[in-house]
CSV table of C-alpha atoms in Angstrom, one decimal:
chain,number,residue,atom,x,y,z
I,231,MET,CA,21.4,-42.6,14.6
I,232,LYS,CA,24.5,-43.8,12.4
I,233,PHE,CA,23.9,-43.4,8.7
I,234,ASP,CA,25.7,-46.5,7.7
I,235,SER,CA,22.7,-48.4,5.4
I,236,ILE,CA,21.2,-47.9,2.4
I,237,LYS,CA,17.9,-47.7,3.8
I,238,SER,CA,19.4,-45.1,6.3
I,239,ARG,CA,20.4,-42.8,3.6
I,240,LEU,CA,17.2,-43.2,2.1
I,241,VAL,CA,15.6,-42.1,4.7
I,242,LEU,CA,18.1,-38.9,5.3
I,243,MET,CA,17.5,-38.1,1.5
I,244,THR,CA,13.7,-38.0,1.8
I,245,LEU,CA,14.1,-35.9,4.9
I,246,VAL,CA,16.0,-33.1,3.4
I,247,CYS,CA,13.5,-33.2,0.2
I,248,VAL,CA,10.9,-33.0,2.9
I,249,ILE,CA,11.9,-30.6,5.0
I,250,GLY,CA,13.7,-28.4,1.8
I,251,MET,CA,10.4,-28.4,0.8
I,252,GLY,CA,8.2,-28.0,3.9
I,253,VAL,CA,10.5,-24.6,4.8
I,254,LEU,CA,9.9,-23.8,1.5
I,255,VAL,CA,6.2,-23.4,1.2
I,256,VAL,CA,6.0,-22.1,4.9
I,257,SER,CA,8.7,-19.3,3.9
I,258,GLN,CA,6.1,-18.6,0.7
I,259,HIS,CA,3.5,-18.9,2.2
I,260,TYR,CA,4.1,-16.2,4.6
I,261,PHE,CA,6.2,-13.8,2.6
I,262,THR,CA,2.8,-14.0,0.4
I,263,GLN,CA,1.0,-13.1,3.3
I,264,ARG,CA,3.1,-10.1,4.3
I,265,LEU,CA,2.6,-9.0,0.8
I,266,ILE,CA,-1.3,-9.3,-0.2
I,267,GLY,CA,-1.8,-7.3,3.5
I,268,LEU,CA,1.5,-4.9,1.5
I,269,HIS,CA,-0.7,-4.7,-1.8
I,270,GLN,CA,-4.2,-4.8,0.1
I,271,GLN,CA,-2.7,-1.4,1.6
I,272,ARG,CA,-1.6,-0.4,-1.3
I,273,ASP,CA,-5.4,-0.8,-2.7
I,274,VAL,CA,-6.7,1.4,0.5
I,275,LEU,CA,-3.8,4.7,-1.2
I,276,LEU,CA,-5.2,4.1,-4.5
I,277,ARG,CA,-8.8,3.9,-3.8
I,278,MET,CA,-7.9,6.8,-1.4
I,279,GLY,CA,-6.6,8.9,-4.5
I,280,GLN,CA,-9.8,8.2,-5.6
I,281,ASP,CA,-11.7,9.4,-2.5
I,282,LEU,CA,-9.7,12.5,-3.3
I,283,LEU,CA,-11.2,13.1,-6.7
I,284,GLN,CA,-14.2,12.4,-6.0
I,285,MET,CA,-14.3,15.4,-3.2
I,286,ARG,CA,-12.5,17.5,-5.3
I,287,ARG,CA,-15.4,17.1,-8.1
I,288,HIS,CA,-18.3,17.7,-4.8
I,289,GLU,CA,-16.4,20.8,-4.3
I,290,LYS,CA,-16.1,21.9,-7.5
I,291,ASP,CA,-19.8,21.1,-8.2
I,292,PHE,CA,-20.8,23.1,-5.3
I,293,LEU,CA,-18.5,26.1,-6.2
I,294,LEU,CA,-20.5,26.0,-9.7
I,295,ARG,CA,-24.0,24.9,-8.9
I,296,HIS,CA,-24.2,26.3,-4.8
I,297,GLU,CA,-25.7,23.1,-3.9
I,298,THR,CA,-25.5,21.9,-0.4
I,299,VAL,CA,-25.9,18.7,-1.1
I,300,TYR,CA,-22.0,18.5,-3.0
I,301,PHE,CA,-21.4,19.6,0.8
I,302,ASP,CA,-22.3,16.9,2.2
I,303,LYS,CA,-21.5,14.1,-0.3
I,304,PHE,CA,-18.2,15.5,-0.1
I,305,LEU,CA,-17.9,15.5,3.8
I,306,GLN,CA,-19.0,11.5,3.5
I,307,GLN,CA,-15.9,11.0,1.1
I,308,THR,CA,-13.6,12.6,3.3
I,309,TYR,CA,-14.8,10.3,6.3
I,310,VAL,CA,-14.4,7.8,4.1
I,311,PHE,CA,-10.5,9.1,3.3
I,312,GLN,CA,-10.3,9.4,6.5
I,313,GLY,CA,-11.3,5.7,7.6
I,314,ARG,CA,-8.6,4.4,4.8
I,315,LEU,CA,-5.8,6.9,6.9
I,316,THR,CA,-6.4,5.3,9.8
I,317,SER,CA,-6.3,1.6,8.6
I,318,ILE,CA,-2.6,2.8,6.8
I,319,VAL,CA,-1.4,3.5,10.2
I,320,PRO,CA,-0.5,0.3,12.1
I,321,LEU,CA,0.9,-1.3,8.9
I,322,PHE,CA,3.9,1.7,9.0
I,323,ASP,CA,3.8,0.9,12.9
I,324,GLU,CA,5.0,-2.3,11.9
I,325,TYR,CA,7.4,-2.0,9.0
I,326,ARG,CA,8.9,1.0,10.8
I,327,LEU,CA,8.1,3.7,8.2
I,328,PRO,CA,7.3,7.4,8.9
I,329,VAL,CA,4.5,7.9,10.8
I,330,ALA,CA,4.9,11.6,9.6
I,331,ASP,CA,3.9,11.4,6.2
I,332,VAL,CA,0.7,10.0,7.7
I,333,GLU,CA,0.3,12.0,10.5
I,334,SER,CA,0.8,14.9,8.0
I,335,LEU,CA,-1.9,14.3,5.6
I,336,SER,CA,-4.2,14.2,7.7
I,337,SER,CA,-3.4,17.4,9.0
I,338,SER,CA,-4.0,18.4,5.6
I,339,MET,CA,-7.0,16.6,5.3
I,340,GLU,CA,-8.7,18.2,8.4
I,341,ALA,CA,-7.4,21.8,6.8
I,342,TYR,CA,-8.9,20.6,3.8
I,343,SER,CA,-12.0,19.9,4.8
I,344,SER,CA,-12.3,23.1,7.3
I,345,THR,CA,-11.4,25.4,4.7
I,346,PHE,CA,-14.1,24.1,2.1
I,347,ARG,CA,-16.4,24.5,5.3
I,348,GLU,CA,-15.4,27.9,6.1
I,349,VAL,CA,-15.8,28.4,1.6
I,350,VAL,CA,-19.3,27.3,2.3
I,351,SER,CA,-20.4,29.1,5.2
I,352,LEU,CA,-19.1,32.2,4.0
I,353,GLN,CA,-21.2,31.4,0.5
I,354,GLU,CA,-24.5,30.4,2.5
I,355,ARG,CA,-23.8,34.3,4.1
I,356,ILE,CA,-22.8,35.8,0.7
I,357,GLY,CA,-26.5,33.5,-0.8
I,358,LEU,CA,-26.7,30.4,-1.8
I,359,THR,CA,-29.7,31.5,-4.2
I,360,GLN,CA,-31.3,35.2,-5.0
I,361,ASN,CA,-33.7,34.4,-2.0
I,362,ASN,CA,-31.3,34.3,1.0
I,363,GLY,CA,-28.4,36.2,2.7
I,364,LEU,CA,-26.7,39.0,1.9
I,365,ARG,CA,-28.1,38.9,-1.9
I,366,ALA,CA,-31.7,38.6,-0.5
I,367,ARG,CA,-31.6,41.5,2.3
I,368,ILE,CA,-30.2,43.6,-0.8
I,369,THR,CA,-33.0,42.7,-2.6
I,370,GLU,CA,-35.4,43.0,-0.3
I,371,LEU,CA,-33.6,46.4,1.0
I,372,GLU,CA,-34.0,47.6,-3.1
I,373,ASN,CA,-37.5,47.0,-3.4
I,374,ILE,CA,-38.1,48.9,-0.3
I,375,LEU,CA,-36.4,51.9,-1.4
I,376,ASN,CA,-37.9,51.6,-4.8
I,377,GLU,CA,-41.5,51.9,-3.3
I,378,GLY,CA,-40.3,54.9,-1.1
I,379,GLN,CA,-39.3,58.6,-1.5
I,380,LEU,CA,-36.8,57.6,-3.8
I,381,ALA,CA,-39.1,56.5,-6.7
I,382,GLN,CA,-40.7,60.1,-6.8
I,383,SER,CA,-37.8,61.6,-7.8
I,384,PRO,CA,-36.0,60.9,-11.0
I,385,LEU,CA,-32.3,61.8,-10.2
I,386,SER,CA,-32.3,58.9,-6.7
I,387,ASN,CA,-34.1,56.8,-8.5
I,388,GLU,CA,-31.3,56.7,-11.3
I,389,LEU,CA,-28.8,56.6,-8.5
I,390,LEU,CA,-30.4,53.8,-6.9
I,391,SER,CA,-30.9,52.0,-10.3
I,392,ARG,CA,-27.0,52.4,-11.2
I,393,ILE,CA,-26.5,50.9,-7.6
I,394,GLN,CA,-28.3,47.8,-8.8
I,395,LEU,CA,-26.7,47.0,-11.7
I,396,ALA,CA,-23.0,47.7,-10.2
I,397,THR,CA,-24.0,45.3,-7.8
I,398,ARG,CA,-25.5,42.8,-9.7
I,399,ASN,CA,-22.3,43.1,-12.5
I,400,TYR,CA,-20.5,42.8,-9.1
I,401,GLN,CA,-22.0,39.4,-8.1
I,402,ILE,CA,-21.2,38.7,-11.9
I,403,SER,CA,-17.5,39.6,-12.3
I,404,GLN,CA,-16.1,40.4,-8.8
I,405,ASP,CA,-14.8,43.1,-10.4
I,406,GLY,CA,-13.1,45.8,-7.9
I,407,THR,CA,-14.6,48.4,-10.4
I,408,TYR,CA,-17.6,48.3,-9.8
I,409,ALA,CA,-17.2,47.6,-6.1
I,410,LYS,CA,-15.8,51.3,-6.1
I,411,GLN,CA,-19.1,52.4,-8.1
I,412,MET,CA,-21.3,50.6,-5.3
I,413,ASN,CA,-19.7,52.3,-2.5
I,414,THR,CA,-19.5,56.0,-4.0
I,415,LEU,CA,-23.0,55.6,-6.0
I,416,SER,CA,-24.3,54.3,-2.1
I,417,GLU,CA,-22.3,56.9,0.2
I,418,ARG,CA,-23.7,59.4,-2.9
I,419,LEU,CA,-27.4,58.3,-2.9
I,420,ALA,CA,-27.2,58.8,1.5
I,421,SER,CA,-25.9,62.1,1.6
I,422,GLU,CA,-28.1,63.6,-1.0
I,423,PHE,CA,-31.4,62.0,-0.3
I,424,GLY,CA,-31.5,60.4,3.5
I,425,ASP,CA,-33.6,63.2,4.9
I,426,THR,CA,-35.6,61.7,6.7
I,427,ALA,CA,-34.8,59.2,9.7
I,428,LEU,CA,-36.4,56.3,8.6
I,429,LEU,CA,-35.2,56.7,4.9
I,430,GLN,CA,-31.5,57.2,6.4
I,431,GLY,CA,-31.6,54.2,8.5
I,432,THR,CA,-32.7,51.8,5.2
I,433,LEU,CA,-30.3,54.1,3.1
I,434,ALA,CA,-27.5,52.7,6.2
I,435,GLN,CA,-28.3,49.2,6.2
I,436,TYR,CA,-28.5,49.2,2.4
I,437,ARG,CA,-25.0,50.6,2.1
I,438,GLU,CA,-23.8,47.9,5.3
I,439,ALA,CA,-25.6,45.1,3.3
I,440,LEU,CA,-23.2,45.7,0.1
I,441,LEU,CA,-20.0,46.7,2.0
I,442,GLN,CA,-20.6,42.8,3.7
I,443,LEU,CA,-21.1,41.6,-0.1
I,444,VAL,CA,-17.7,42.9,-0.8
I,445,ASP,CA,-15.6,41.9,2.3
I,446,ALA,CA,-17.3,38.4,2.2
I,447,THR,CA,-16.8,38.1,-1.6
I,448,ILE,CA,-13.3,39.5,-1.3
I,449,THR,CA,-12.7,37.1,1.9
I,450,TYR,CA,-14.2,34.3,-0.4
I,451,GLY,CA,-11.6,34.9,-3.0
I,452,VAL,CA,-12.2,36.9,-5.9
I,453,THR,CA,-10.6,34.2,-8.7
I,454,HIS,CA,-9.9,30.2,-7.6
I,455,ASN,CA,-6.5,31.8,-6.5
I,456,GLU,CA,-7.1,34.1,-3.8
I,457,GLY,CA,-9.0,33.7,-0.4
I,458,LEU,CA,-10.6,30.6,1.1
I,459,ARG,CA,-10.8,29.2,-2.2
I,460,GLY,CA,-6.9,29.4,-3.2
I,461,GLU,CA,-6.9,28.3,0.9
I,462,PHE,CA,-8.8,25.2,0.5
I,463,ARG,CA,-7.2,24.7,-3.3
I,464,GLN,CA,-3.9,25.1,-1.8
I,465,SER,CA,-4.4,22.3,0.7
I,466,ALA,CA,-6.3,20.2,-1.8
I,467,HIS,CA,-3.0,20.0,-3.6
I,468,ASN,CA,-0.5,19.3,-0.1
I,469,VAL,CA,-3.4,16.2,0.2
I,470,GLU,CA,-2.0,14.9,-3.4
I,471,THR,CA,1.4,15.7,-2.7
I,472,GLN,CA,1.2,14.0,0.1
I,473,LEU,CA,-0.5,10.9,-0.7
I,474,LYS,CA,2.1,10.6,-2.9
I,475,ALA,CA,4.6,10.9,-1.0
I,476,VAL,CA,2.9,7.8,1.6
I,477,ASP,CA,2.2,6.0,-1.9
I,478,ALA,CA,6.2,6.3,-2.5
I,479,ALA,CA,7.0,5.2,1.0
I,480,LEU,CA,5.1,2.0,0.6
I,481,GLN,CA,6.8,1.3,-2.9
I,482,PRO,CA,10.3,0.3,-1.4
I,483,VAL,CA,8.9,-2.2,1.5
I,484,ILE,CA,7.1,-4.4,-1.2
I,485,GLU,CA,9.9,-4.3,-3.5
I,486,GLN,CA,12.1,-5.4,-0.3
I,487,GLN,CA,9.9,-8.1,0.5
I,488,GLU,CA,9.6,-9.3,-3.6
I,489,ALA,CA,13.5,-9.6,-2.7
I,490,GLN,CA,13.1,-11.4,-0.1
I,491,VAL,CA,11.0,-14.0,-0.8
I,492,ARG,CA,13.6,-14.8,-4.1
I,493,ILE,CA,16.6,-14.9,-2.3
I,494,TYR,CA,14.9,-17.0,0.4
I,495,SER,CA,13.1,-19.1,-1.9
I,496,LEU,CA,16.6,-19.3,-4.2
I,497,SER,CA,18.4,-20.2,-0.9
I,498,ILE,CA,15.8,-22.3,1.0
I,499,ALA,CA,16.4,-24.6,-2.7
I,500,ALA,CA,20.3,-24.1,-3.6
I,501,LEU,CA,20.5,-25.5,0.3
I,502,THR,CA,18.4,-28.5,-0.4
I,503,SER,CA,19.8,-28.9,-2.7
I,504,VAL,CA,23.2,-29.1,-2.0
I,505,VAL,CA,22.8,-31.5,0.9
I,506,LEU,CA,20.9,-34.3,-1.3
I,507,ILE,CA,24.3,-33.7,-3.8
I,508,LEU,CA,26.7,-34.1,-1.2
I,509,VAL,CA,25.0,-37.4,0.1
I,510,LEU,CA,24.4,-38.4,-3.2
I,511,ILE,CA,27.8,-37.6,-3.7
I,512,LYS,CA,29.0,-39.7,-0.3
I,513,SER,CA,26.4,-42.5,-1.0
I,514,PHE,CA,28.0,-43.1,-4.3
I,515,ALA,CA,32.0,-42.8,-3.2
I,516,THR,CA,31.0,-45.3,-0.3
I,517,PHE,CA,29.2,-47.8,-2.6
I,518,HIS,CA,31.6,-47.5,-5.4
I,519,ARG,CA,34.5,-48.3,-2.8
I,520,ALA,CA,32.8,-51.3,-1.8
I,521,PHE,CA,31.8,-52.5,-4.7
I,522,VAL,CA,35.3,-51.9,-5.9
I,523,ASN,CA,36.6,-54.1,-2.8
I,524,PHE,CA,33.8,-56.9,-3.5
I,525,LEU,CA,35.0,-56.9,-7.1
I,526,THR,CA,38.9,-57.7,-5.4
I,527,PHE,CA,38.0,-60.0,-3.4
I,528,PHE,CA,36.0,-62.0,-5.7
I,529,TYR,CA,39.4,-62.2,-8.3
I,530,ARG,CA,42.1,-63.2,-5.3
I,531,CYS,CA,39.6,-65.9,-3.7
I,532,LYS,CA,40.4,-67.9,-7.2
I,533,ARG,CA,44.2,-68.1,-6.3
I,534,GLN,CA,43.9,-67.4,-2.2
I,535,TYR,CA,41.8,-66.9,0.8
I,536,GLN,CA,41.5,-63.6,1.0
I,537,MET,CA,38.8,-61.7,3.4
I,538,ILE,CA,37.1,-58.8,3.4
I,539,ASP,CA,37.8,-55.7,5.3
I,540,THR,CA,34.6,-54.4,6.7
I,541,ARG,CA,35.3,-51.2,7.5
I,542,LYS,CA,35.9,-50.8,3.8
I,543,LEU,CA,32.9,-51.1,3.1
I,544,GLY,CA,30.6,-48.0,4.4
I,545,PHE,CA,26.5,-49.5,4.4
I,546,ALA,CA,25.4,-51.8,6.3
I,547,GLU,CA,23.8,-54.5,3.9
I,548,LEU,CA,27.1,-54.6,2.2
I,549,LYS,CA,29.2,-55.9,5.7
I,550,SER,CA,26.4,-58.2,5.7
I,551,LEU,CA,27.6,-60.0,2.6
I,552,ALA,CA,31.4,-59.8,3.5
I,553,GLU,CA,30.8,-61.2,6.4
I,554,LEU,CA,29.0,-64.1,4.8
I,555,ALA,CA,31.5,-64.1,2.5
I,556,ASN,CA,34.3,-63.8,5.1
I,557,GLU,CA,32.1,-66.9,6.5
I,558,MET,CA,32.2,-68.9,2.9
I,559,VAL,CA,36.0,-67.8,2.8
I,560,GLU,CA,36.4,-69.7,6.6
I,561,SER,CA,34.5,-72.5,5.3
I,562,LYS,CA,36.0,-73.2,2.1
I,563,ARG,CA,39.2,-73.3,4.0
I,564,ASP,CA,38.2,-76.2,6.8
I,565,ILE,CA,36.7,-77.6,3.6
I,566,GLU,CA,39.7,-77.8,1.3
I,567,ALA,CA,41.7,-78.8,5.2
I,568,ARG,CA,39.7,-82.1,5.6
I,569,LEU,CA,40.1,-83.3,2.2
I,570,ALA,CA,43.9,-83.3,2.1
I,571,THR,CA,43.8,-84.8,5.5
I,572,VAL,CA,41.7,-87.1,3.8
I,573,GLU,CA,43.7,-87.2,1.1
I,574,ALA,CA,47.0,-87.9,2.9
I,575,GLU,CA,45.3,-90.6,5.2
I,576,LEU,CA,44.4,-92.3,1.9
I,577,ALA,CA,47.5,-91.9,0.6
I,578,ASN,CA,49.0,-93.5,3.3
I,579,LYS,CA,47.2,-96.6,3.5
I,580,LYS,CA,47.8,-97.6,0.2
I,581,ALA,CA,51.3,-96.8,0.6
I,582,SER,CA,50.5,-99.1,3.4
């Protein structure tokens, strides 16, 4: 198709505008959807951070109150966290991001939750309250000893009271000094007053329960940074660090997509503008050349039979006008020729 008419040029400019706007709209929609998906995943990461904060809150509530309801809430929040973590894996595959970061985060979360399970299990063994676990067992054995033969001896009664006091102090402060007192005094009590087999067995059980309490407490962690408590606290810090690493890996992708949106939008707009400008310049030049030819034609037609060269006009509509003008010139020349012939004949008749 030759764009050699004004109508075709207008159609061409319209097509350029429509195609340019269409491509711009399609590209904007495509990149907008990708950005929406990326920001949704970013929102998932933010919610995962909130989930982690909730887990830390439930963790501290359990350590403070020793109620298993907080452990159940912790587990529920863990499942939510893992589900959200699984949902962002396809995004990392799509953009070829390091999936190892997600896998490390998942492993750290597993380590965190499993270590906290061990903490809860060990606390249940020690005793969530005074009425269960080793604490209840120690209280039960102390009651048996207080009601038995030891109650009849002031010295044994004093030793038992000192052991009980050291035990209570150790449960409150987890100070190793009280653990040594418990060990020394219980050993002395067993050696000095374990006369009968029944009493000796009870004292052995009592001493064994005290040693188990000390071992469990040490394993549990005397301070927040020791034992299992220190391990799961470190695991929680690892989860926080790796969650930030995953977020940091996603941020450049969002920035890259935003930059691509700007580049593609500007490129499409610039290309469309350039094509339109070129078409307009060419059309203007063609029209200007044709207009000059028409002016020259009418100017010369006053003195001579000037024909318009239709090849220099460009537009088909102007070529049609030029052909009509050329026909007018031919008709004028024919009429003037016939008029000259008639005038010559009349002049000859008058002369004769």
